[in-house]
Amino acid sequence: MGNSSDALHRKLLPDLSISMALPAPEPVRESHSAQIFAPWLAQIPAAQRDLLALLPVLDVNGAVFDALKGAHSDPQPLARPGISAALLCVDPFLRVRDVVALLASAGIGGVANFPTIQIIDGVAARGFDSADLGLRREAQMLARFAEQGLSVTGFCTTAENGQRMLDHGASVLVVHPGLPSADWRARTIAARDAADTLHALRPRCTVPLRLFCPDAYGAELDPARALADGLVHYA
Amino acid sequence: MTVALNDMLQKRAPGSGMLLIGGAIGVGMTAEAAVRGGADFLLALNAGRYRVMGAASLAALLPLSNANQFTDTFARREILDRVSVPVLFGASCFDPATSPEQLVQQACDVGYQGIVNFPSSIHFDGRFRQSLEEAGLGFAREAHMLALARRAGLLTLGYAKTRAEIAQLIEAEVAMICLNFGWNAGGVQSVAQSFTIAEAADRARRIFTSIRSRAPETLCFVEGGPIINPDDMFRVCDEARADGYVGGSTLDRVPLEFSVTERTSAFKAFGLLKQANTAQTRELGRTARIAGIVGQSEFVLAVLEQVTRLAGTRIPALICGEAGLGRGALARALHPLSERTGPLLTLRAANPKADPEALLFGEAPRRQGMLARSGATVVIENAEALSPVVQARLADWLEQDMPGLVGSLRDPAGPEHGARLVLVCQPEAGGEPALIAALAQCLQAGKIEIPPLRERPEDVPALARHRLAVLGGTRQISADGYRLLLAHGWPGNTPELRAVIDRAALHTEGNTIGSVALSAAIGHGPSGDGADDDALVQPLSERDWLLDALRRNRFRRGDTAAYLGVSRKTLYNKMRRMGLLE
């Protein structure tokens, strides 16, 4: 396992972008552009998107579905194999069968738990867990997508959560440093925690291990960047 | 001060003991039901909508929709202008694209009477809450919105959890502060709790004392957390001297979960029992049709079951009761119900020209008695008029009417082909038995006692409706008309009731027979005893009448409404008017 991870680490993967636009279908080939499709980003200001993406100001999944309904890829199946749809996996009204059919019709082969409920912390997080709208539901939903043959990009905020994502079928793991604070000290602590998480996950991770870099983070994330196989950022 | 707030303050008069109740709802059905139940104001919240969609209230905080648009859509379509109490708009300040000023203006334009900060930043903590506050989308923005709303003349309710939040609400001079204890426990989607009831009560007491010292006009409410039933609410409100309670899950999700589960289970069980019951129900219906039995009381059902069981045997029957209760018809109905092959023979024992003994036992050798007729049913009306000698002979005949006995009294083909005896008599009067002991003993197994109509007034509406159906047309009896019928003693039993309905129908020009026509018709009826006269002069007050009906139906409103022949809404309105809801 260690050798495999070292190999990945040595060969830095191309960045994975989170984009609000869906690329045109392309012929199936070995290397293709990787992207997380998050059309709902268009509905919120860039400066506050990490925060607003988890608030009741928009319909994250509804935006994805609306965008995909007009993005049929016929007649070529899986014409966008490197694309993952950014879904709110704790949506209590999310129906796996419908999502899988819609993704297939658009030629999309993956999903990502983005935005992730793991960003909500404290007593509120316990409330979500208690109401089955928390991490457990998120992980279970990803597992069901994996069972349907979709590739799963699992965002995680801690090593423990990352392990859970792996256990539920994640084929890519993305460490999320959390909401960027206006206080540089808080950002530094968050960046250090992200590095620790990457470090803890490295020995047990046989899949690409990436780091999400929200715009508001700067050099404080550099140590974590050095530990990741690749980066994820907004397009 | 807003008109809506003024109205509520009047309800919450010192010493009234009345708590104000706010219903946090998300669908028209629960809104109307909450108001019918006495809610003083409603909060249109996205959480209420998500609950009736099957999700937990916490879904209100997730990016499933734009909360303000989502809430406004269902509130306009299903709640506003449909209820008689103030409706507060659950406004979220999370969206930077909509300013507090715009939210308040929108609430005014649409016609909400008030505004409440929901979904709120109070439900977040930790780093996430810190980010909200840093982004300017936190509680200060909510308090600002409420202050603007107050200045715009809207009723304001501020949700808060902490002392710091409450301080901001006091600063904003909101009319009502609701201390939230977190998401509700209870039901299938229960959320883990931070407070016990005792802790919640203690916390509310300390915080409300603080609020009243700074803003004595502010109404203080509690909500959520461990409060899941009225007892919990009372305990917390009583200890904290709260002005009221805001219920969300406790008003819709928790009771809905229980009642739907319970009702579905009842229907499911009914389905399983249906097969077994169908044959019995059909048989009882046939008995009722043939015997002409009308009514909805437990007594009527019991008689139908007893007659149906007796019809399958040759057990001699004794039908006791006052005149005018259909005893003769019931006795004669046993013949076709039993599907006997012989004739139906009736003897009126009170007829002075008849010789009951000769008719029953025959005059040897020329004439065969009724009891010797094969497969016959012999009905003796006014059996109490039979002489003790004849009654003794009948008792002997019944004693000997056993397998193995043959001769003139029995058909040689077997006991099942012998005559069946059915006696009709008055009930015991003044402790004097109507029949001699030996005969009464022989008839004990097949004895049916029919109580007078005054002892089962629940059958009066059904009998009246049945009579109207016989008369034809679409006439109905008004609610006050039924009240009058129920208050009457009916000394003449069913014939008197029939005559009253006939007369009232004749003298009513419209489609509804009211109390005036019925009162006049009763006044023309047979003179009753003193008690009945009193009942006519001083019928039950409407309140007593309602109470009586509620007691008879174990305070089940649906059953009571059906019993009184009024809608549930009418019943509810009457109960509210009579102060029976408190």
PDB file of C-alpha atoms in Angstrom, chain A residues 45 48 51-61 88 90-93 115 117 119-125 127-128 130-131 133 177-183 186 190 193 217, chain B residues 46 50 53-56 58-68 92 94-96 119 123-132 134-137 161 183 189-192 194:
ATOM      1  CA  PRO A  45     -21.610  35.091  -5.133  1.00  0.00           C
ATOM      2  CA  GLN A  48     -19.395  33.426  -0.132  1.00  0.00           C
ATOM      3  CA  LEU A  51     -20.830  29.150   3.101  1.00  0.00           C
ATOM      4  CA  LEU A  52     -23.945  29.725   1.007  1.00  0.00           C
ATOM      5  CA  ALA A  53     -23.700  26.303  -0.625  1.00  0.00           C
ATOM      6  CA  LEU A  54     -24.877  24.857   2.675  1.00  0.00           C
ATOM      7  CA  LEU A  55     -27.669  27.320   3.412  1.00  0.00           C
ATOM      8  CA  PRO A  56     -31.317  27.388   2.339  1.00  0.00           C
ATOM      9  CA  VAL A  57     -30.809  30.055  -0.286  1.00  0.00           C
ATOM     10  CA  LEU A  58     -30.749  27.710  -3.274  1.00  0.00           C
ATOM     11  CA  ASP A  59     -31.631  24.218  -4.420  1.00  0.00           C
ATOM     12  CA  VAL A  60     -28.285  22.546  -5.047  1.00  0.00           C
ATOM     13  CA  ASN A  61     -29.576  19.281  -6.448  1.00  0.00           C
ATOM     14  CA  LEU A  88     -26.032  17.442  -1.724  1.00  0.00           C
ATOM     15  CA  VAL A  90     -28.046  14.479   2.591  1.00  0.00           C
ATOM     16  CA  ASP A  91     -31.022  15.797   0.616  1.00  0.00           C
ATOM     17  CA  PRO A  92     -33.891  13.811   2.186  1.00  0.00           C
ATOM     18  CA  PHE A  93     -35.745  13.827  -1.129  1.00  0.00           C
ATOM     19  CA  PRO A 115     -21.251  20.533  -0.707  1.00  0.00           C
ATOM     20  CA  ILE A 117     -22.618  18.268   5.434  1.00  0.00           C
ATOM     21  CA  ILE A 119     -18.716  21.443   7.105  1.00  0.00           C
ATOM     22  CA  ILE A 120     -21.457  22.002   9.686  1.00  0.00           C
ATOM     23  CA  ASP A 121     -19.950  21.436  13.106  1.00  0.00           C
ATOM     24  CA  GLY A 122     -20.763  21.622  16.793  1.00  0.00           C
ATOM     25  CA  VAL A 123     -24.192  20.961  18.288  1.00  0.00           C
ATOM     26  CA  ALA A 124     -25.796  21.580  14.915  1.00  0.00           C
ATOM     27  CA  ALA A 125     -23.848  18.664  13.423  1.00  0.00           C
ATOM     28  CA  GLY A 127     -28.617  17.497  15.391  1.00  0.00           C
ATOM     29  CA  PHE A 128     -28.200  16.621  11.726  1.00  0.00           C
ATOM     30  CA  SER A 130     -29.567  12.617  15.051  1.00  0.00           C
ATOM     31  CA  ALA A 131     -32.167  13.423  12.374  1.00  0.00           C
ATOM     32  CA  LEU A 133     -29.362  14.174   7.770  1.00  0.00           C
ATOM     33  CA  PRO A 177     -10.032  22.261   5.058  1.00  0.00           C
ATOM     34  CA  GLY A 178     -13.390  23.731   6.096  1.00  0.00           C
ATOM     35  CA  LEU A 179     -14.876  27.159   5.667  1.00  0.00           C
ATOM     36  CA  PRO A 180     -12.188  29.801   5.275  1.00  0.00           C
ATOM     37  CA  SER A 181     -12.254  32.151   8.220  1.00  0.00           C
ATOM     38  CA  ALA A 182     -11.552  35.866   7.982  1.00  0.00           C
ATOM     39  CA  ASP A 183      -9.048  35.335  10.801  1.00  0.00           C
ATOM     40  CA  ALA A 186      -8.087  30.260  12.231  1.00  0.00           C
ATOM     41  CA  ALA A 190      -7.583  24.729   9.596  1.00  0.00           C
ATOM     42  CA  ASP A 193      -5.598  20.188  10.437  1.00  0.00           C
ATOM     43  CA  TYR A 217      -6.985  30.094   1.566  1.00  0.00           C
TER      44      TYR A 217
ATOM     45  CA  ASN B  46     -40.309  26.074   5.568  1.00  0.00           C
ATOM     46  CA  TYR B  50     -40.621  19.804   5.013  1.00  0.00           C
ATOM     47  CA  MET B  53     -43.209  16.157   3.116  1.00  0.00           C
ATOM     48  CA  GLY B  54     -41.706  13.510   5.370  1.00  0.00           C
ATOM     49  CA  ALA B  55     -38.414  15.116   6.329  1.00  0.00           C
ATOM     50  CA  ALA B  56     -37.145  16.299   9.690  1.00  0.00           C
ATOM     51  CA  LEU B  58     -33.744  20.311  10.250  1.00  0.00           C
ATOM     52  CA  ALA B  59     -34.143  20.049   6.500  1.00  0.00           C
ATOM     53  CA  ALA B  60     -35.174  23.705   6.776  1.00  0.00           C
ATOM     54  CA  LEU B  61     -31.480  24.575   7.126  1.00  0.00           C
ATOM     55  CA  LEU B  62     -30.311  22.691   4.034  1.00  0.00           C
ATOM     56  CA  PRO B  63     -29.875  24.080   0.516  1.00  0.00           C
ATOM     57  CA  LEU B  64     -33.023  22.386  -0.791  1.00  0.00           C
ATOM     58  CA  SER B  65     -34.632  25.616  -1.971  1.00  0.00           C
ATOM     59  CA  ASN B  66     -34.610  29.344  -1.441  1.00  0.00           C
ATOM     60  CA  ALA B  67     -36.358  29.364   1.932  1.00  0.00           C
ATOM     61  CA  ASN B  68     -38.086  32.700   1.445  1.00  0.00           C
ATOM     62  CA  SER B  92     -34.510  33.864   6.323  1.00  0.00           C
ATOM     63  CA  PHE B  94     -29.139  34.045   4.891  1.00  0.00           C
ATOM     64  CA  ASP B  95     -29.514  35.195   1.299  1.00  0.00           C
ATOM     65  CA  PRO B  96     -27.176  38.146   0.643  1.00  0.00           C
ATOM     66  CA  PRO B 119     -34.675  29.575   9.398  1.00  0.00           C
ATOM     67  CA  HIS B 123     -29.504  26.791  14.864  1.00  0.00           C
ATOM     68  CA  PHE B 124     -25.808  26.862  14.011  1.00  0.00           C
ATOM     69  CA  ASP B 125     -22.769  27.064  16.224  1.00  0.00           C
ATOM     70  CA  GLY B 126     -19.026  26.440  16.041  1.00  0.00           C
ATOM     71  CA  ARG B 127     -17.007  27.396  12.984  1.00  0.00           C
ATOM     72  CA  PHE B 128     -20.024  27.456  10.742  1.00  0.00           C
ATOM     73  CA  ARG B 129     -21.828  30.005  12.906  1.00  0.00           C
ATOM     74  CA  GLN B 130     -18.650  32.047  13.111  1.00  0.00           C
ATOM     75  CA  SER B 131     -18.443  32.106   9.324  1.00  0.00           C
ATOM     76  CA  LEU B 132     -22.077  33.226   9.134  1.00  0.00           C
ATOM     77  CA  GLU B 134     -18.217  37.062   9.660  1.00  0.00           C
ATOM     78  CA  ALA B 135     -20.133  37.126   6.391  1.00  0.00           C
ATOM     79  CA  GLY B 136     -22.723  39.475   7.869  1.00  0.00           C
ATOM     80  CA  LEU B 137     -25.427  36.838   7.477  1.00  0.00           C
ATOM     81  CA  LYS B 161     -31.292  30.537  22.093  1.00  0.00           C
ATOM     82  CA  TRP B 183     -35.162  20.693  17.568  1.00  0.00           C
ATOM     83  CA  GLN B 189     -37.753  11.617  13.668  1.00  0.00           C
ATOM     84  CA  SER B 190     -36.776  12.574  17.159  1.00  0.00           C
ATOM     85  CA  VAL B 191     -33.650  14.658  17.576  1.00  0.00           C
ATOM     86  CA  ALA B 192     -31.177  14.183  20.403  1.00  0.00           C
ATOM     87  CA  SER B 194     -29.563  19.083  25.056  1.00  0.00           C
TER      88      SER B 194
END
